[in-house]
């Protein structure tokens, strides 16, 4: 699947893509940068290239393919990958026979458009910019040549990225996994974690790369889908499983339930198997027993590094780097570079996963929007579409575009047969099979085909409309058609992916899906999108760090904001924090943030307040807010929910029964009020995962391990003789926080692991507090005396059920607010115009909270900067002439769109409607029909399916 965001970037009028480029120099200052960009020669004119592939087909030169990590070959004339944007070929100058030896030239001879230009030269282009965002990414750690791992001399040892390509349907073995030594299907596969991470002896990468544990778990589970035979096994060797993201712990538990074997061990010797095939792994168990095991393949879970080229770029822009060459940033300004006007994001600012990288990208965009707010819209280009054609009186002329999706679809479904079958369907006049129907070039061609063949309906047999429907709707507009005259038959997610082992029946099902889509699209009608005048004001609910940052960001973008805080004081949970994990003063920061918010003329702060209702729709909401017993009305265009979280209050380990037992925040409060108590303590015990990672709350609270390491070091600094014990299940000091864990151990902090089956016990004997735990190294039970016992208790969801109902929020099973899409829309909520930030979304440290708040404000700012907003035309249509006003719709609509009018009868507010269809389903008179999903359209699909079933359609 090609990301719709990639396609959007390639087609966006206000985004200019410069590929094969690097920054040569930067001059000027914030607000007025001059950037010299070195553009390397492509040797193929992108204006003439039609991506026909003839140059690559005729090129005789084969070289290892970097995109497939050297596991396959490509030509000197190449596309980096099949869905690249822009979809234009290039020639590798270092490999081309003509450019290196002056011979060949086959590509130029056979190119049908004359696009090949061997005289192409490097050029310098000057670009003016007010701000710069640095997102140069990372480079995978390369363990090649390190004898301990065997990469390079043991054929069946591969890196995580290489294995990712082996799993890919577009990879070197088309998704059917075979080992490299003899191309046989592997039966036993192992993963080795922390290769190039958490290691100061080889590679000097002491940090945790934060993503490797989860990609190993994912690869193991995906392997089970590719190789489902019961005799195939997956083993993951690890030190600590760091599954700290939202829903990650559940995924980890699912892997264990499905038979993935997790072995806590660090293999010390790796050898080639018999005759060079397979891998022999030597390791020691927890009990100290030496083990030797054979595997068909070993995958090295390699970490993230910063390349020397990225370091040079940072030096050019005066961006300060840390000891690991990641960009330094404050926890209070996580995307602001060390130079004004420069913003850093993604893995360049530290190891992180996709949701956090996307969140930071939106935060950086918000920072730029704040910085350049005075010049907003001065250079914006508006897309102009051709006049929309009226097709209401025309016979259906349907175009069907069947996507191969590489081999995601074509590897299971016979797409050629599907295309031929589509030609036989009533109303179909044009059919085309594309490698990637969603690619930029295919979108251009689709618009051309609409005009050339006078098409007035389109069916796309491809993937999910959830991510791609908007792309195809925009293409219809470019072709002069109404965007609602397209139907998507999801033959990937709902077919090839779930029926991969039965291609014959999958193809038959695809016939059914396309036939049903054609039957419906013939009855589709042009819909007019609803329009709303945007109220350029924001509402932020929650006055903690997340809420205040969101409000401040919106205000600095130029929008008025109302900030609603339930308590009498701003600050939220941060009021109980002293320092960040980096040692930054939270109290001073909080004081400054509160002052900035309360003194900003664009921000209205309502304390002792709560939101009672929400009427209207995205762009024009109205809420009643109770402010200390007095009700006020607030009108706004977008809302950010930042309602925080709360600390779990344990019921075990004598908490609440013995005054020496504290939660982490409670212990911080004690030391803040009485610092001497930390100095005189002789023994302090911390217990991790109290209330987290248990059946009632199967998630990691993310911040506890780092908080404990920081507290332990503070105790050791006050009194080096204090014995500090940390009882843990997995140490999850992810990312750069690993340095804290290493320092704590070097200062003498004792880390003792326990299991969920053998949890520690707290007891009092002769007035003394003790904690009993089984030491897995000694193999015996210890009773540790404790002056204080500190419980790393879980972070809980806020539990604001009233507010959840007001905004129709989606919640996960743990009660945290759900985002619209974890990767594509990590701060948007399903309700349009409502965004989420902070602990109410999921436990996170302060710098991630700030970044998410800024991201939410950035996304809200995109809406608020528009004067008019178009809403979906897929809404319910109400026929008052046949409505009986039985109130069934009024009672059941979750969005309040049906209402009782002044005449006492039911009426309908389309601006509130989301097209969910509940009203149409319950209305006995059929007075409600959902546009685009009318009864006759649905029945047409049912009849088309039945027609195929009765005819036993030819598969």
PDB file of C-alpha atoms in Angstrom, residues 148 843 860:
ATOM      1  CA  UNK A 148      29.855 -11.779  16.844  1.00  0.00           C
ATOM      2  CA  UNK A 843       0.465   7.725  29.183  1.00  0.00           C
ATOM      3  CA  UNK A 860      -6.800  22.565  14.460  1.00  0.00           C
TER       4      UNK A 860
END
